[in-house]
Coordinates of C-alpha atoms and ligand atoms in Angstrom, one line a residue:
M1 CA 0.0 0.0 0.0
P2 CA 2.0 2.9 -1.3
N3 CA 0.7 5.7 0.9
A4 CA 0.3 3.9 4.2
F5 CA 3.1 5.8 6.0
A6 CA 2.1 9.1 4.6
N7 CA -1.5 8.4 5.9
A8 CA -0.1 7.5 9.3
M9 CA 1.9 10.8 9.4
K10 CA -1.3 12.7 8.4
Q11 CA -3.2 11.2 11.3
F12 CA -0.2 12.0 13.6
S13 CA -0.1 15.7 12.6
T14 CA -3.9 16.0 12.9
A15 CA -3.7 14.8 16.5
A16 CA -0.5 16.8 17.3
Q17 CA -2.5 20.0 16.9
Y18 CA -4.3 19.2 20.1
L19 CA -1.1 18.6 22.1
E20 CA 1.9 20.6 23.2
I21 CA 4.8 18.5 22.3
K22 CA 8.4 19.6 22.2
P23 CA 9.6 20.0 18.5
E24 CA 12.5 17.6 19.0
I25 CA 10.1 14.9 20.3
M26 CA 7.7 15.6 17.4
E27 CA 10.7 15.2 15.0
K28 CA 11.8 11.9 16.5
L29 CA 8.2 10.5 16.3
K30 CA 8.2 11.0 12.5
T31 CA 11.0 8.4 11.9
P32 CA 11.3 4.8 13.1
K33 CA 14.2 4.1 15.4
R34 CA 15.3 1.2 13.2
A35 CA 14.0 -0.1 9.8
L36 CA 15.6 -3.3 8.7
Q37 CA 15.3 -4.8 5.2
F38 CA 17.1 -8.1 4.6
A39 CA 17.3 -11.2 2.5
V40 CA 15.3 -14.3 3.5
P41 CA 16.8 -17.2 1.5
V42 CA 14.7 -20.4 1.3
K43 CA 15.6 -23.8 0.0
M44 CA 12.6 -24.8 -2.1
D45 CA 11.2 -28.3 -2.2
N46 CA 12.6 -28.8 -5.8
G47 CA 16.2 -28.1 -4.5
S48 CA 16.4 -24.6 -5.9
M49 CA 17.2 -21.5 -3.7
K50 CA 14.8 -18.5 -3.7
T51 CA 15.4 -15.3 -1.9
F52 CA 12.5 -13.3 -0.5
E53 CA 12.6 -9.7 0.9
G54 CA 12.1 -9.4 4.7
Y55 CA 11.4 -6.4 6.8
R56 CA 11.3 -5.5 10.5
V57 CA 10.6 -2.0 11.6
Q58 CA 11.2 -1.0 15.2
Y59 CA 9.4 2.3 15.5
N60 CA 9.5 3.4 19.1
D61 CA 10.4 1.7 22.4
A62 CA 10.0 4.6 24.9
R63 CA 7.2 2.7 26.8
G64 CA 8.6 -0.9 26.5
P65 CA 10.0 -3.5 24.0
F66 CA 9.0 -3.1 20.4
K67 CA 5.8 -5.2 19.7
G68 CA 4.0 -6.0 16.5
G69 CA 2.9 -8.7 14.1
L70 CA 4.6 -10.4 11.2
R71 CA 2.8 -10.7 7.9
F72 CA 3.5 -12.9 4.9
Y73 CA 1.9 -11.0 2.0
P74 CA 2.7 -10.6 -1.7
T75 CA 2.5 -6.8 -1.6
A76 CA 4.2 -6.3 1.7
D77 CA 6.9 -3.5 1.5
L78 CA 8.9 -1.4 3.9
N79 CA 6.6 1.6 3.6
E80 CA 3.6 -0.4 4.7
V81 CA 5.5 -2.1 7.5
K82 CA 6.8 1.3 8.7
A83 CA 3.2 2.6 8.9
L84 CA 2.0 -0.5 10.7
A85 CA 4.9 -0.2 13.2
F86 CA 3.9 3.4 13.9
W87 CA 0.3 2.4 14.4
M88 CA 1.5 -0.3 16.9
T89 CA 3.3 2.4 18.9
I90 CA 0.0 4.3 19.0
K91 CA -2.0 1.2 19.7
C92 CA 0.0 0.0 22.7
A93 CA -0.1 3.5 24.2
T94 CA -3.9 3.8 23.5
V95 CA -4.6 0.8 25.6
G96 CA -1.8 1.6 28.1
I97 CA 0.2 -1.6 27.8
P98 CA 3.9 -1.4 28.4
F99 CA 5.2 -1.9 24.8
G100 CA 6.5 0.2 22.0
G101 CA 5.7 -0.4 18.4
G102 CA 7.2 -2.6 15.7
K103 CA 6.1 -4.7 12.7
G104 CA 7.5 -7.3 10.3
G105 CA 6.8 -8.7 6.9
V106 CA 8.0 -10.8 4.1
K107 CA 7.1 -10.1 0.5
V108 CA 5.8 -13.6 -0.4
D109 CA 2.6 -15.4 -1.4
P110 CA 2.4 -18.0 1.3
K111 CA -0.4 -19.8 -0.5
K112 CA 2.2 -20.8 -3.2
L113 CA 4.5 -22.4 -0.6
S114 CA 4.4 -25.9 0.8
T115 CA 4.2 -26.3 4.6
K116 CA 7.9 -27.3 4.6
E117 CA 8.9 -24.2 2.5
L118 CA 6.8 -22.0 4.8
E119 CA 8.7 -23.4 7.8
R120 CA 12.1 -22.9 6.2
L121 CA 11.0 -19.3 5.3
T122 CA 10.0 -18.6 8.9
R123 CA 13.2 -20.0 10.3
S124 CA 15.3 -18.1 7.8
Y125 CA 13.5 -14.9 8.8
V126 CA 14.4 -15.5 12.5
D127 CA 18.0 -16.4 11.6
A128 CA 18.4 -13.0 9.8
L129 CA 16.7 -11.1 12.7
Q130 CA 18.0 -13.0 15.8
E131 CA 20.1 -10.2 17.2
H132 CA 17.3 -7.7 17.0
I133 CA 14.4 -9.7 18.6
G134 CA 14.0 -11.1 22.1
P135 CA 11.6 -10.8 25.1
Y136 CA 13.0 -7.5 26.2
K137 CA 13.9 -6.1 22.7
D138 CA 11.2 -6.9 20.2
V139 CA 8.4 -9.4 20.4
P140 CA 6.7 -10.5 17.1
A141 CA 3.1 -11.9 16.8
P142 CA 0.8 -13.1 14.1
D143 CA -0.7 -10.8 11.4
L144 CA -1.9 -11.3 7.8
Y145 CA -1.3 -14.9 6.7
T146 CA 0.8 -15.9 9.7
N147 CA -0.7 -18.1 12.5
P148 CA 0.2 -19.9 15.7
Q149 CA 2.2 -22.6 13.8
V150 CA 4.4 -19.8 12.3
M151 CA 4.8 -18.4 15.8
A152 CA 5.8 -21.9 17.1
W153 CA 8.5 -22.1 14.4
I154 CA 9.8 -18.6 15.5
M155 CA 9.9 -19.7 19.2
D156 CA 11.7 -22.9 18.3
E157 CA 14.3 -21.3 16.0
Y158 CA 15.1 -18.6 18.5
S159 CA 15.3 -21.1 21.4
K160 CA 17.6 -23.3 19.3
I161 CA 19.9 -20.3 18.7
K162 CA 19.9 -19.3 22.4
G163 CA 20.3 -22.9 23.7
Y164 CA 17.3 -22.6 26.0
N165 CA 13.5 -22.3 25.8
E166 CA 12.4 -18.7 25.3
P167 CA 8.6 -18.6 24.9
A168 CA 8.4 -14.9 25.6
V169 CA 10.2 -14.0 22.3
V170 CA 7.0 -14.2 20.4
T171 CA 3.2 -14.2 21.1
G172 CA 0.3 -15.9 19.5
K173 CA 1.9 -19.3 20.0
P174 CA -0.1 -22.5 20.4
V175 CA -1.0 -23.1 24.0
E176 CA 1.1 -26.2 24.2
I177 CA 4.3 -24.1 24.1
G178 CA 3.1 -21.1 26.2
G179 CA 0.4 -19.5 24.2
S180 CA -2.3 -17.7 26.2
L181 CA -5.7 -19.1 26.4
G182 CA -8.0 -16.8 24.4
R183 CA -5.3 -15.3 22.1
D184 CA -6.9 -16.8 19.0
T185 CA -10.1 -14.9 19.5
A186 CA -8.7 -11.9 21.4
T187 CA -8.7 -9.4 18.5
A188 CA -12.3 -10.2 17.7
Q189 CA -13.4 -10.3 21.3
G190 CA -11.7 -6.9 22.0
A191 CA -13.5 -5.4 19.0
F192 CA -16.7 -6.8 20.2
Y193 CA -16.3 -5.2 23.6
I194 CA -15.7 -1.9 21.9
L195 CA -18.8 -2.3 19.7
S196 CA -20.9 -3.1 22.8
E197 CA -19.8 0.1 24.5
L198 CA -20.2 2.2 21.3
V199 CA -23.8 1.0 20.6
K200 CA -24.7 1.9 24.2
K201 CA -23.4 5.4 23.8
L202 CA -25.1 5.8 20.4
K203 CA -28.3 4.2 21.7
I204 CA -28.3 1.6 18.9
N205 CA -30.1 -1.7 19.4
P206 CA -27.9 -4.7 18.5
Q207 CA -30.9 -6.8 17.7
K208 CA -32.0 -4.4 14.9
S209 CA -28.5 -3.8 13.5
R210 CA -27.2 -5.2 10.2
V211 CA -23.5 -6.0 10.1
I212 CA -21.2 -6.4 7.1
V213 CA -17.7 -7.9 7.6
Q214 CA -15.0 -7.6 5.0
G215 CA -12.4 -10.4 5.6
F216 CA -13.1 -13.8 6.9
G217 CA -9.8 -14.7 8.6
N218 CA -8.8 -14.8 12.3
A219 CA -10.1 -11.4 13.1
G220 CA -13.1 -11.1 10.8
Y221 CA -14.5 -14.6 11.2
H222 CA -14.4 -14.6 15.0
F223 CA -15.9 -11.1 15.1
A224 CA -18.8 -12.2 12.9
R225 CA -19.3 -15.2 15.0
L226 CA -19.5 -13.2 18.3
A227 CA -21.7 -10.5 16.7
K228 CA -24.1 -13.2 15.4
A229 CA -24.2 -14.9 18.9
A230 CA -25.1 -11.5 20.4
G231 CA -28.1 -11.0 18.1
Y232 CA -26.6 -8.7 15.4
R233 CA -27.8 -9.6 11.9
I234 CA -24.8 -10.6 9.7
I235 CA -25.9 -9.5 6.2
G236 CA -22.5 -9.5 4.3
L237 CA -19.2 -11.3 4.4
S238 CA -16.2 -11.6 2.2
D239 CA -12.8 -13.1 1.7
S240 CA -10.0 -12.4 -0.8
Q241 CA -12.1 -14.0 -3.6
G242 CA -15.1 -11.8 -3.1
G243 CA -18.2 -11.3 -1.0
I244 CA -21.7 -12.5 -0.4
I245 CA -24.8 -10.4 0.6
A246 CA -27.8 -11.9 2.3
G247 CA -31.2 -11.6 0.8
Q248 CA -34.1 -9.8 2.5
G249 CA -34.5 -10.9 6.1
V250 CA -31.6 -13.4 6.1
S251 CA -28.8 -13.4 8.6
F252 CA -25.7 -15.5 7.8
D253 CA -24.4 -18.0 10.2
P254 CA -20.6 -17.5 10.2
E255 CA -19.8 -20.8 11.8
S256 CA -21.5 -22.9 9.1
I257 CA -20.0 -20.7 6.4
M258 CA -16.6 -21.3 7.9
K259 CA -17.2 -25.0 7.7
I260 CA -18.0 -24.7 4.0
K261 CA -15.0 -22.4 3.4
K262 CA -12.7 -24.9 5.1
D263 CA -14.1 -27.7 2.9
K264 CA -14.0 -25.8 -0.4
G265 CA -11.1 -23.4 0.2
E266 CA -13.0 -20.2 -0.5
L267 CA -16.2 -18.5 0.4
H268 CA -17.1 -16.8 -2.9
G269 CA -18.9 -19.1 -5.2
Y270 CA -19.0 -21.9 -2.8
Y271 CA -21.5 -20.6 -0.2
C272 CA -24.2 -22.2 -2.1
V273 CA -22.9 -25.8 -1.8
G274 CA -24.7 -28.4 0.3
S275 CA -27.5 -28.0 2.7
V276 CA -26.9 -24.4 3.9
C277 CA -27.7 -23.2 0.4
D278 CA -31.2 -24.6 0.5
K279 CA -32.1 -22.4 3.4
V280 CA -30.4 -19.1 2.5
D281 CA -31.0 -16.4 -0.1
Y282 CA -27.9 -14.5 -1.1
K283 CA -26.0 -12.8 -4.0
Q284 CA -22.4 -12.4 -4.8
V285 CA -20.6 -9.1 -4.8
S286 CA -17.1 -7.8 -5.2
N287 CA -15.1 -6.7 -2.2
G288 CA -15.5 -3.1 -3.3
K289 CA -19.3 -3.3 -3.7
L290 CA -19.6 -5.1 -0.4
L291 CA -18.5 -2.0 1.5
E292 CA -21.1 0.2 -0.2
Q293 CA -24.1 -2.0 0.7
D294 CA -26.8 -0.7 3.0
C295 CA -26.0 -1.7 6.6
D296 CA -25.7 -0.3 10.2
I297 CA -22.2 -1.5 11.1
L298 CA -19.4 -1.9 8.5
V299 CA -16.5 -4.0 9.7
P300 CA -13.4 -3.9 7.5
A301 CA -11.3 -6.8 8.8
A302 CA -8.9 -7.5 5.9
L303 CA -6.5 -5.0 4.4
E304 CA -5.4 -1.3 4.6
S305 CA -7.0 1.5 2.5
Q306 CA -10.3 -0.1 1.7
I307 CA -12.3 3.0 2.4
T308 CA -10.8 5.9 0.5
G309 CA -11.6 9.3 -0.8
K310 CA -13.2 7.6 -3.8
N311 CA -15.7 5.3 -2.2
A312 CA -16.3 7.1 1.2
G313 CA -19.2 9.1 -0.2
R314 CA -21.0 5.8 -1.0
I315 CA -20.6 4.2 2.5
K316 CA -24.1 3.8 4.0
A317 CA -23.2 2.4 7.5
K318 CA -23.8 4.3 10.7
I319 CA -20.6 2.9 12.3
V320 CA -17.4 1.8 10.7
L321 CA -15.7 -0.6 13.2
E322 CA -12.0 -0.9 12.1
V323 CA -10.9 -4.4 12.9
A324 CA -8.2 -4.3 10.2
N325 CA -5.2 -2.0 10.5
G326 CA -5.5 1.2 8.5
P327 CA -8.6 0.4 6.5
T328 CA -9.7 4.0 6.2
T329 CA -7.5 6.7 4.5
P330 CA -7.3 10.2 6.0
E331 CA -9.3 11.6 3.0
A332 CA -12.1 9.0 3.7
D333 CA -12.0 9.9 7.4
V334 CA -12.9 13.5 6.6
K335 CA -15.8 12.5 4.3
L336 CA -17.2 9.9 6.8
N337 CA -17.0 12.4 9.6
K338 CA -18.9 15.0 7.5
K339 CA -21.6 12.4 6.8
G340 CA -21.9 11.7 10.6
I341 CA -20.6 8.2 10.3
V342 CA -18.8 7.2 13.5
V343 CA -15.5 5.6 12.8
A344 CA -14.2 3.5 15.7
P345 CA -10.5 3.5 15.1
D346 CA -8.2 0.5 14.5
V347 CA -5.8 1.5 17.2
L348 CA -8.5 0.9 19.8
V349 CA -10.8 -1.6 18.1
N350 CA -8.3 -4.3 17.2
A351 CA -6.1 -3.7 20.3
G352 CA -7.5 -6.8 22.0
G353 CA -4.9 -8.9 20.0
V354 CA -1.9 -7.0 21.3
T355 CA -3.5 -6.8 24.8
V356 CA -3.8 -10.6 25.1
S357 CA -0.3 -10.8 23.5
Y358 CA 0.9 -8.7 26.4
F359 CA -0.9 -11.2 28.8
E360 CA 0.9 -14.1 27.0
W361 CA 4.3 -12.4 27.4
V362 CA 3.6 -11.7 31.1
Q363 CA 2.5 -15.4 31.6
N364 CA 5.6 -16.6 29.8
L365 CA 8.0 -14.5 31.8
Q366 CA 6.3 -15.6 35.1
R367 CA 5.9 -19.2 33.9
F368 CA 2.5 -18.9 35.5
Y369 CA -0.7 -19.4 33.4
W370 CA -4.1 -17.9 33.7
T371 CA -7.6 -19.4 32.9
E372 CA -9.5 -18.2 29.9
P373 CA -12.1 -16.3 32.0
E374 CA -9.2 -14.5 33.8
V375 CA -7.8 -13.5 30.3
F376 CA -11.2 -12.2 29.0
S377 CA -12.1 -10.4 32.2
R378 CA -8.7 -8.5 32.2
L379 CA -9.1 -7.9 28.5
Q380 CA -12.6 -6.5 28.9
S381 CA -11.6 -4.1 31.7
I382 CA -8.7 -2.7 29.6
M383 CA -10.9 -2.4 26.4
V384 CA -13.8 -0.7 28.3
K385 CA -11.5 1.6 30.2
S386 CA -9.6 2.6 27.0
F387 CA -12.9 3.2 25.2
N388 CA -14.2 5.5 27.9
E389 CA -10.9 7.4 28.1
I390 CA -11.0 8.0 24.3
W391 CA -14.7 8.9 24.3
Q392 CA -14.1 11.4 27.1
V393 CA -11.2 13.1 25.1
A394 CA -13.4 13.1 22.0
Q395 CA -16.3 14.8 23.8
S396 CA -14.2 17.3 25.7
K397 CA -12.1 18.4 22.6
K398 CA -15.0 17.9 20.2
I399 CA -12.9 15.6 17.9
D400 CA -13.5 12.3 16.3
L401 CA -12.6 9.0 18.0
R402 CA -9.4 8.4 15.9
T403 CA -8.0 11.8 16.7
A404 CA -8.9 11.3 20.3
A405 CA -7.1 8.0 20.5
F406 CA -4.0 9.5 18.8
V407 CA -4.1 12.5 21.2
L408 CA -4.2 10.2 24.2
A409 CA -1.5 7.8 22.8
I410 CA 0.9 10.5 21.5
D411 CA 0.7 12.2 24.9
R412 CA 1.7 9.0 26.6
V413 CA 4.5 8.2 24.2
S414 CA 5.9 11.7 24.2
K415 CA 5.8 12.0 28.0
A416 CA 7.7 8.7 28.2
M417 CA 10.3 10.0 25.7
A418 CA 10.6 13.3 27.6
V419 CA 11.0 11.7 31.0
R420 CA 13.7 9.3 29.7
G421 CA 15.5 12.3 28.3
Y422 CA 15.2 11.5 24.6
Ligands
NAD501 P1 -6.0 -13.5 8.2 O1 -4.8 -13.8 7.4 O2 -6.4 -14.5 9.3 O3 -7.3 -13.2 7.3 C1 -7.3 -12.3 6.4 C2 -8.6 -12.3 5.7 O4 -8.7 -11.2 4.7 C3 -8.9 -13.6 4.9 O5 -10.2 -13.9 5.0 C4 -8.6 -13.2 3.5 O6 -9.3 -14.0 2.5 C5 -9.1 -11.8 3.4 N1 -8.5 -11.0 2.4 C6 -7.3 -11.0 1.9 N2 -7.2 -10.2 0.8 C7 -8.4 -9.6 0.7 C8 -8.9 -8.6 -0.2 N3 -8.2 -8.1 -1.2 N4 -10.2 -8.2 0.0 C9 -11.0 -8.8 1.0 N5 -10.5 -9.7 1.8 C10 -9.2 -10.1 1.7 O7 -5.7 -12.1 8.9 P2 -6.2 -11.5 10.2 O8 -5.3 -11.9 11.3 O9 -7.7 -11.8 10.4 O10 -6.0 -9.9 10.0 C11 -7.0 -9.2 9.3 C12 -6.8 -7.7 9.6 O11 -6.8 -7.5 11.0 C13 -5.4 -7.2 9.2 O12 -5.5 -5.8 8.8 C14 -4.6 -7.3 10.5 O13 -3.5 -6.4 10.5 C15 -5.6 -6.9 11.5 N6 -5.3 -7.4 12.8 C16 -5.3 -8.7 13.1 C17 -5.0 -9.1 14.4 C18 -5.0 -10.5 14.9 O14 -4.8 -10.8 16.0 N7 -5.3 -11.5 14.0 C19 -4.7 -8.1 15.4 C20 -4.8 -6.8 15.0 C21 -5.1 -6.4 13.8

């Protein structure tokens, strides 16, 4: 996404107007502390050698070790990873957890690799980065097209290099090797807590609300499942192949759709296979058109820059709940705000993932593990407290929720930088 970092900097300068920050701190916040680009060589199954481009951006560690996901995606690039690392800095500060911000990526289409090739790619990435990561330096986690298995390979490779088990080097691991209970659904659960608070403030009745979710991966699927269980009507879903929109009066059941997707490999074109089809009326739409359908709550949960200056005028939702990172461009933000559409910002909405990652890291360091209800009750209190703090800033300064979150977060980061004498 070519403009991701420019967009992040626009959001930063919008929020900075409401703060008194020393110019030298402002200047430092505009550049990552470290941006690494490196070769990730992989021996392919046919014996040939292929080199992929790897990145890790360590943006700011004033409040704690760098923290942020690792994505395997064909269009990943340094600019995008830089933006995501900046947003992680803001996100950790927004919810007040003691981490800075980082992000990693490899420019690769993981769908074209065998499992063994994917494992070798992951291990090669860790070998290249080993000096720069660690429980007190930089702690990666899952993101687009990486999962607990990839995190397990990261933990294993790093532990082999060190000569001892180091689960706290990465979060989002399988529970068998120190993953936290609840981590797999944490992002969606956190987003759901935020939506629940927001609809109370806006006096919107969940039972009468129609929801569209773009993206049917870890974040999007679990969110749709939780929303359905709470009585919201799920009227639109999509994955990378395209979307489906429910006919009049129909609410999709994300769990049965996921079963079909797992069987058939994709959602688009396969929804109407087997018994579910007999009961459900739907039509196929492109990912672009999906966003423009009539609904109450639009949930982008796939990629950056989905709502832009071009299509923002056609968005019909009352709420945009940003489960994905950076789905709304600054131009779109202005248009949505003018139309009175409430945008619940990514740095708050999807912060449940990094919050439970923080819990995982704490549990790993203590070698003492919590129950799932303990995890979710701590998650809920952090999400609800953060939502109320941001709501308060937005009301008192008469600004939108994104700017309010940035104001709160930049204030925390810049104070940490100042007190450390940066
Ligand atoms: P994932 O890999 O599990 O799923 C991604 C989903 O997006 C898949 O359903 C895929 O088919 C779909 N997709 C891919 N390209 C698309 C396109 N062009 N149009 C529409 N859909 C497309 O990833 P995820 O972990 O669910 O992450 C989704 C978003 O949420 C990303 O922006 C990620 O940064 C953000 N996020 C995830 C977490 C987490 O814990 N998983 C935490 C914070 C933020």
